[in-house]
């Protein structure tokens, strides 16, 4: 299966890290399942944003199975030649993907019309304005809608590539690739782009220490006294400093951290909602449901349902790949081009 990476001057080098996923998949399988090419409008040398120069082949005339459009820190409109090439990709290639702001390039070519897509949250509104008929979800790591795959910020391209490998070669191969890449875990497409600890952005080490303590002890009741002790402040000093630095009360921040931890458990485990509620300190599912509605605007059941649907979709694609004859599939694709506790 030939993977074509579309690049252009000042494209993101981080986005091209997705190529490592396919490279390691070949190692895991013990055969060259994937072949990788770097493509540009005119071919030749292309300088990436940090200065590394790539040797590329000219777009057009090369049989491709999966096309992946790289993103850029400062995206620019696609050229007429690139738009024409991408428009033909819908019919010639089996899949078309974009990492980060590469989605804007697909949008220029009209490939996202009517599709559910994502991109880096900083450019989500720009993408929606460019593609008014697309359903832009700025809070997802990656999304697959038919032949179109899109991912969030640069590192999310790794998650997208792992999902592509899982669709082709099965979940066990994708897990083996993730282990060889020393990834802590494979993020599901439904996982949020945002982290509550990053959103809070405390200015002092003391408040950061208290937040780290809270995250490690969410299963326990947490009081202002507990957090103040971790920060080596009096409860009154802590409450005042916490609100000054984060703009939130300690109670609201802890609730958000609990919701984030519960959401991740819902995405990555098969624990029941009652078990998830207990492990994240909500005590019961009713309290967790109310917190989910306040913070995420949807109940825990919706999170679990979205993950299940995405998993079933990937399993369906994996099943198709497993039913095919593996050695011949590789050749065919290459030739075909397709005080109180909180």
Tab-separated table of C-alpha atoms in Angstrom:
chain	number	residue	atom	x	y	z
A	1	UNK	CA	0.000	0.000	0.000
A	2	UNK	CA	1.661	3.166	-1.168
A	3	UNK	CA	1.346	6.175	1.164
A	4	UNK	CA	1.845	9.547	-0.475
A	5	UNK	CA	2.692	12.506	1.778
A	6	UNK	CA	1.812	15.835	0.163
A	7	UNK	CA	4.275	18.544	1.233
A	8	UNK	CA	5.008	22.144	0.282
A	9	UNK	CA	7.455	24.885	1.352
A	10	UNK	CA	7.422	25.469	5.132
A	11	UNK	CA	5.276	22.420	5.817
A	12	UNK	CA	5.419	20.923	9.309
A	13	UNK	CA	8.171	18.443	10.071
A	14	UNK	CA	6.183	17.194	13.066
A	15	UNK	CA	3.314	16.309	10.762
A	16	UNK	CA	5.635	14.068	8.767
A	17	UNK	CA	6.364	12.052	11.921
A	18	UNK	CA	3.307	10.034	10.887
A	19	UNK	CA	5.574	8.275	8.402
A	20	UNK	CA	7.250	6.509	11.354
A	21	UNK	CA	3.994	4.679	12.092
A	22	UNK	CA	3.946	3.051	8.653
A	23	UNK	CA	7.683	2.375	8.784
A	24	UNK	CA	7.352	0.541	12.110
A	25	UNK	CA	4.270	-1.317	10.832
A	26	UNK	CA	6.524	-2.832	8.163
A	27	UNK	CA	8.962	-3.909	10.881
A	28	UNK	CA	6.189	-5.434	13.013
A	29	UNK	CA	4.745	-7.368	10.080
A	30	UNK	CA	8.134	-8.457	8.776
A	31	UNK	CA	7.265	-7.342	5.247
A	32	UNK	CA	6.938	-4.128	3.245
A	33	UNK	CA	3.201	-3.633	3.632
A	34	UNK	CA	3.630	0.109	3.141
A	35	UNK	CA	5.733	2.133	0.725
A	36	UNK	CA	6.144	5.849	1.433
A	37	UNK	CA	6.624	8.684	-1.036
A	38	UNK	CA	6.889	12.434	-0.529
A	39	UNK	CA	5.044	14.467	-3.142
A	40	UNK	CA	5.006	18.152	-4.046
A	41	UNK	CA	3.496	20.249	-6.800
A	42	UNK	CA	6.652	20.484	-8.905
A	43	UNK	CA	8.829	17.784	-7.328
A	44	UNK	CA	12.446	18.314	-6.287
A	45	UNK	CA	13.690	19.749	-3.006
A	46	UNK	CA	11.195	21.109	-0.468
A	47	UNK	CA	12.306	22.968	2.664
A	48	UNK	CA	10.260	22.230	5.797
A	49	UNK	CA	9.505	24.825	8.489
A	50	UNK	CA	12.565	24.020	10.666
A	51	UNK	CA	14.854	23.918	7.627
A	52	UNK	CA	15.160	20.204	6.834
A	53	UNK	CA	15.070	19.637	3.057
A	54	UNK	CA	13.087	16.768	1.521
A	55	UNK	CA	13.530	15.156	-1.881
A	56	UNK	CA	10.049	14.896	-3.435
A	57	UNK	CA	8.382	13.518	-6.525
A	58	UNK	CA	5.988	15.562	-8.623
A	59	UNK	CA	2.287	15.034	-7.985
A	60	UNK	CA	0.347	13.193	-10.665
A	61	UNK	CA	1.054	10.026	-12.558
A	62	UNK	CA	1.955	7.991	-9.460
A	63	UNK	CA	-0.337	5.246	-8.184
A	64	UNK	CA	-1.260	5.978	-4.554
A	65	UNK	CA	-3.337	4.019	-2.043
A	66	UNK	CA	-3.549	6.627	0.767
A	67	UNK	CA	-2.806	10.326	0.379
A	68	UNK	CA	-1.859	12.327	3.507
A	69	UNK	CA	-1.677	16.135	3.283
A	70	UNK	CA	0.726	17.701	5.766
A	71	UNK	CA	-0.093	20.802	7.796
A	72	UNK	CA	1.784	24.057	8.364
A	73	UNK	CA	2.232	26.513	11.231
A	74	UNK	CA	1.200	29.341	8.902
A	75	UNK	CA	-1.150	27.748	6.360
A	76	UNK	CA	-1.617	29.314	2.919
A	77	UNK	CA	-4.274	28.676	0.249
A	78	UNK	CA	-3.637	25.695	-2.011
A	79	UNK	CA	-2.474	26.414	-5.582
A	80	UNK	CA	-4.783	25.709	-8.560
A	81	UNK	CA	-2.593	22.751	-9.572
A	82	UNK	CA	-2.771	21.251	-6.080
A	83	UNK	CA	-6.540	21.760	-5.929
A	84	UNK	CA	-6.969	19.966	-9.246
A	85	UNK	CA	-4.791	17.092	-8.062
A	86	UNK	CA	-6.681	16.724	-4.779
A	87	UNK	CA	-10.048	16.842	-6.500
A	88	UNK	CA	-9.003	13.875	-8.598
A	89	UNK	CA	-7.902	12.091	-5.420
A	90	UNK	CA	-11.498	11.444	-4.429
A	91	UNK	CA	-11.858	9.009	-7.282
A	92	UNK	CA	-8.310	7.706	-7.689
A	93	UNK	CA	-7.248	6.985	-4.113
A	94	UNK	CA	-8.692	4.676	-1.471
A	95	UNK	CA	-8.262	7.235	1.330
A	96	UNK	CA	-7.371	10.898	1.692
A	97	UNK	CA	-6.130	12.211	5.042
A	98	UNK	CA	-4.895	15.509	6.463
A	99	UNK	CA	-2.922	16.253	9.594
A	100	UNK	CA	-3.552	19.504	11.466
A	101	UNK	CA	-4.017	22.439	9.046
A	102	UNK	CA	-3.737	20.092	6.083
A	103	UNK	CA	-7.524	20.011	6.452
A	104	UNK	CA	-7.596	23.593	5.120
A	105	UNK	CA	-5.907	22.347	1.936
A	106	UNK	CA	-8.548	19.633	1.551
A	107	UNK	CA	-11.146	22.322	2.159
A	108	UNK	CA	-9.738	24.451	-0.680
A	109	UNK	CA	-10.293	21.466	-2.970
A	110	UNK	CA	-13.882	20.960	-1.806
A	111	UNK	CA	-13.187	17.509	-0.351
A	112	UNK	CA	-14.724	18.344	3.024
A	113	UNK	CA	-18.175	19.420	1.849
A	114	UNK	CA	-20.777	17.630	3.957
A	115	UNK	CA	-18.083	15.768	5.892
A	116	UNK	CA	-17.515	15.567	9.646
A	117	UNK	CA	-13.937	16.776	10.164
A	118	UNK	CA	-11.487	18.234	12.659
A	119	UNK	CA	-8.288	20.271	12.705
A	120	UNK	CA	-6.114	22.082	15.227
A	121	UNK	CA	-8.464	23.991	17.521
A	122	UNK	CA	-6.752	27.297	16.639
A	123	UNK	CA	-7.890	26.918	13.025
A	124	UNK	CA	-11.288	25.275	13.569
A	125	UNK	CA	-13.234	28.491	13.003
A	126	UNK	CA	-11.190	29.277	9.879
A	127	UNK	CA	-11.943	25.809	8.514
A	128	UNK	CA	-15.657	26.203	9.231
A	129	UNK	CA	-15.740	29.546	7.424
A	130	UNK	CA	-13.870	28.059	4.468
A	131	UNK	CA	-16.138	24.978	4.361
A	132	UNK	CA	-19.592	26.086	5.592
A	133	UNK	CA	-21.209	22.738	4.707
A	134	UNK	CA	-18.616	20.716	6.643
A	135	UNK	CA	-19.299	19.637	10.227
A	136	UNK	CA	-16.186	20.872	12.025
A	137	UNK	CA	-15.623	19.342	15.468
A	138	UNK	CA	-12.723	21.191	17.085
A	139	UNK	CA	-12.642	18.938	20.152
A	140	UNK	CA	-11.556	15.648	18.566
A	141	UNK	CA	-8.130	14.063	18.065
A	142	UNK	CA	-9.069	12.640	14.672
A	143	UNK	CA	-12.204	11.888	12.665
A	144	UNK	CA	-12.957	9.452	9.853
A	145	UNK	CA	-15.894	10.161	7.538
A	146	UNK	CA	-15.937	7.824	4.556
A	147	UNK	CA	-12.746	8.188	2.549
A	148	UNK	CA	-11.748	11.368	4.386
A	149	UNK	CA	-9.615	11.305	7.548
A	150	UNK	CA	-8.602	14.458	9.441
A	151	UNK	CA	-6.659	15.023	12.661
A	152	UNK	CA	-6.066	17.769	15.200
A	153	UNK	CA	-2.692	19.362	16.015
A	154	UNK	CA	0.593	17.881	14.858
A	155	UNK	CA	1.050	15.036	17.369
A	156	UNK	CA	-2.531	13.887	16.725
A	157	UNK	CA	-1.363	12.796	13.281
A	158	UNK	CA	0.341	9.863	15.028
A	159	UNK	CA	-3.032	8.760	16.412
A	160	UNK	CA	-4.608	9.102	12.978
A	161	UNK	CA	-1.833	7.027	11.374
A	162	UNK	CA	-2.242	4.307	14.025
A	163	UNK	CA	-5.964	4.216	13.252
A	164	UNK	CA	-5.171	3.803	9.543
A	165	UNK	CA	-2.851	0.898	10.361
A	166	UNK	CA	-5.522	-0.649	12.573
A	167	UNK	CA	-8.050	-0.370	9.745
A	168	UNK	CA	-5.599	-2.075	7.375
A	169	UNK	CA	-3.878	-4.661	9.535
A	170	UNK	CA	-5.906	-5.044	12.721
A	171	UNK	CA	-5.800	-3.815	16.313
A	172	UNK	CA	-2.934	-6.068	17.440
A	173	UNK	CA	-0.570	-4.720	14.775
A	174	UNK	CA	-1.518	-1.146	15.705
A	175	UNK	CA	-0.851	-1.895	19.395
A	176	UNK	CA	2.527	-3.415	18.545
A	177	UNK	CA	3.446	-0.334	16.527
A	178	UNK	CA	2.434	1.933	19.417
A	179	UNK	CA	4.586	-0.098	21.827
A	180	UNK	CA	7.614	0.091	19.540
A	181	UNK	CA	7.128	3.857	19.275
A	182	UNK	CA	7.049	3.983	23.106
A	183	UNK	CA	3.655	5.649	23.171
A	184	UNK	CA	1.977	5.751	26.561
A	185	UNK	CA	-1.331	4.808	24.963
A	186	UNK	CA	-3.153	5.086	21.668
A	187	UNK	CA	-5.693	7.878	21.839
A	188	UNK	CA	-9.103	7.215	20.358
A	189	UNK	CA	-10.507	9.624	17.803
A	190	UNK	CA	-13.184	10.690	20.267
A	191	UNK	CA	-10.675	11.982	22.804
A	192	UNK	CA	-10.671	15.699	23.477
A	193	UNK	CA	-7.872	17.960	22.210
A	194	UNK	CA	-7.875	19.825	25.512
A	195	UNK	CA	-6.314	19.102	28.889
A	196	UNK	CA	-7.736	20.708	31.993
A	197	UNK	CA	-4.268	21.064	33.546
A	198	UNK	CA	-3.110	22.976	30.478
A	199	UNK	CA	-6.250	25.097	30.457
A	200	UNK	CA	-5.808	26.123	34.106
A	201	UNK	CA	-2.217	27.323	33.529
A	202	UNK	CA	-1.250	28.211	37.113
A	203	UNK	CA	1.593	30.711	37.398
A	204	UNK	CA	3.260	29.422	40.564
A	205	UNK	CA	4.835	26.088	41.403
A	206	UNK	CA	2.745	25.871	44.576
A	207	UNK	CA	-0.583	25.905	42.761
A	208	UNK	CA	0.764	23.528	40.106
A	209	UNK	CA	1.868	21.154	42.875
A	210	UNK	CA	-1.615	21.253	44.385
A	211	UNK	CA	-3.177	20.456	41.000
A	212	UNK	CA	-0.786	17.568	40.435
A	213	UNK	CA	-1.662	16.266	43.896
A	214	UNK	CA	-5.360	16.543	43.062
A	215	UNK	CA	-4.995	14.679	39.773
A	216	UNK	CA	-3.241	11.782	41.527
A	217	UNK	CA	-5.903	11.616	44.237
A	218	UNK	CA	-9.175	12.185	42.390
A	219	UNK	CA	-10.552	8.916	43.813
A	220	UNK	CA	-10.444	10.483	47.283
A	221	UNK	CA	-12.522	13.295	48.757
A	222	UNK	CA	-10.484	16.479	48.263
A	223	UNK	CA	-10.902	19.534	50.466
A	224	UNK	CA	-9.370	22.991	50.378
A	225	UNK	CA	-7.383	21.956	53.433
A	226	UNK	CA	-5.932	18.958	51.529
A	227	UNK	CA	-4.943	21.071	48.539
A	228	UNK	CA	-3.606	23.903	50.682
A	229	UNK	CA	-1.452	21.406	52.543
A	230	UNK	CA	0.005	20.129	49.253
A	231	UNK	CA	0.792	23.730	48.313
A	232	UNK	CA	2.205	24.540	51.785
A	233	UNK	CA	-0.262	27.410	52.201
A	234	UNK	CA	-3.049	28.141	54.625
A	235	UNK	CA	-6.552	27.355	53.254
A	236	UNK	CA	-7.352	31.074	53.000
A	237	UNK	CA	-4.090	31.898	51.196
A	238	UNK	CA	-4.545	28.918	48.893
A	239	UNK	CA	-8.111	29.761	47.876
A	240	UNK	CA	-7.182	33.360	47.103
A	241	UNK	CA	-4.021	32.420	45.181
A	242	UNK	CA	-5.802	29.644	43.277
A	243	UNK	CA	-8.552	31.932	42.022
A	244	UNK	CA	-6.061	34.691	41.161
A	245	UNK	CA	-3.904	32.327	39.085
A	246	UNK	CA	-6.533	30.161	37.372
A	247	UNK	CA	-9.648	32.319	37.344
A	248	UNK	CA	-11.590	29.439	38.923
A	249	UNK	CA	-12.531	28.276	42.373
A	250	UNK	CA	-10.814	25.117	43.623
A	251	UNK	CA	-14.171	23.298	43.598
A	252	UNK	CA	-14.827	24.056	39.924
A	253	UNK	CA	-11.295	23.094	38.907
A	254	UNK	CA	-11.464	19.767	40.753
A	255	UNK	CA	-14.801	18.990	39.124
A	256	UNK	CA	-13.288	19.642	35.681
A	257	UNK	CA	-10.311	17.399	36.468
A	258	UNK	CA	-12.685	14.647	37.610
A	259	UNK	CA	-14.723	14.974	34.418
A	260	UNK	CA	-11.574	14.784	32.279
A	261	UNK	CA	-10.349	11.679	34.124
A	262	UNK	CA	-13.778	10.050	33.872
A	263	UNK	CA	-14.031	10.830	30.160
A	264	UNK	CA	-10.639	9.243	29.488
A	265	UNK	CA	-11.668	6.134	31.435
A	266	UNK	CA	-14.896	5.984	29.437
A	267	UNK	CA	-12.879	6.126	26.227
A	268	UNK	CA	-10.107	3.706	27.156
A	269	UNK	CA	-11.724	1.081	29.376
A	270	UNK	CA	-14.799	-1.093	29.568
A	271	UNK	CA	-15.562	-0.149	33.158
A	272	UNK	CA	-19.202	0.486	33.918
A	273	UNK	CA	-20.342	4.054	34.504
A	274	UNK	CA	-20.759	3.276	38.229
A	275	UNK	CA	-17.153	2.052	38.482
A	276	UNK	CA	-15.843	5.078	36.573
A	277	UNK	CA	-17.792	7.388	38.904
A	278	UNK	CA	-16.247	5.771	41.996
A	279	UNK	CA	-12.698	5.738	40.597
A	280	UNK	CA	-12.818	9.444	39.766
A	281	UNK	CA	-14.330	10.574	43.049
A	282	UNK	CA	-17.912	11.306	41.979
A	283	UNK	CA	-19.329	8.746	44.432
A	284	UNK	CA	-22.334	7.957	42.225
A	285	UNK	CA	-23.344	8.084	38.546
A	286	UNK	CA	-25.975	10.775	39.113
A	287	UNK	CA	-23.411	13.249	40.419
A	288	UNK	CA	-21.049	12.380	37.556
A	289	UNK	CA	-23.814	12.845	34.989
A	290	UNK	CA	-24.629	16.328	36.278
A	291	UNK	CA	-20.930	17.264	36.186
A	292	UNK	CA	-20.584	15.972	32.595
A	293	UNK	CA	-23.530	18.092	31.512
A	294	UNK	CA	-22.058	21.182	33.166
A	295	UNK	CA	-18.528	20.725	31.790
A	296	UNK	CA	-18.977	18.859	28.478
A	297	UNK	CA	-22.604	19.557	27.636
A	298	UNK	CA	-23.349	15.842	27.185
A	299	UNK	CA	-23.879	12.840	29.486
A	300	UNK	CA	-21.363	10.011	30.044
A	301	UNK	CA	-23.494	7.659	27.938
A	302	UNK	CA	-22.906	9.869	24.878
A	303	UNK	CA	-19.116	9.609	25.333
A	304	UNK	CA	-19.302	5.805	25.581
A	305	UNK	CA	-21.634	5.623	22.569
A	306	UNK	CA	-19.304	7.733	20.396
A	307	UNK	CA	-16.302	5.569	21.282
A	308	UNK	CA	-18.272	2.377	20.585
A	309	UNK	CA	-19.379	3.642	17.182
A	310	UNK	CA	-15.836	4.626	16.203
A	311	UNK	CA	-14.478	1.269	17.418
A	312	UNK	CA	-17.096	-0.657	15.448
A	313	UNK	CA	-16.286	1.398	12.363
A	314	UNK	CA	-12.557	0.610	12.632
A	315	UNK	CA	-13.259	-3.060	13.316
A	316	UNK	CA	-15.381	-3.197	10.200
A	317	UNK	CA	-12.526	-1.810	8.155
A	318	UNK	CA	-10.055	-4.171	9.866
A	319	UNK	CA	-12.310	-7.105	9.047
A	320	UNK	CA	-12.278	-6.173	5.379
A	321	UNK	CA	-8.490	-6.023	5.441
A	322	UNK	CA	-8.179	-9.404	7.177
A	323	UNK	CA	-10.548	-11.076	4.718
A	324	UNK	CA	-8.390	-9.930	1.837
A	325	UNK	CA	-5.305	-11.861	0.769
A	326	UNK	CA	-2.523	-9.850	2.372
A	327	UNK	CA	0.340	-10.311	-0.145
A	328	UNK	CA	-1.850	-9.611	-3.157
A	329	UNK	CA	-3.623	-6.702	-1.442
A	330	UNK	CA	-0.319	-4.870	-1.104
A	331	UNK	CA	0.425	-5.215	-4.794
A	332	UNK	CA	-3.123	-4.449	-5.931
A	333	UNK	CA	-3.369	-1.239	-3.911
A	334	UNK	CA	-0.008	-0.063	-5.172
A	335	UNK	CA	-0.990	-0.652	-8.764
A	336	UNK	CA	-4.595	0.473	-8.471
A	337	UNK	CA	-3.918	3.833	-6.788
A	338	UNK	CA	-6.611	3.722	-4.341
A	339	UNK	CA	-13.659	22.349	53.957
A	340	UNK	CA	-16.435	20.380	52.398
A	341	UNK	CA	-15.227	17.779	50.006
A	342	UNK	CA	-15.559	18.515	46.299
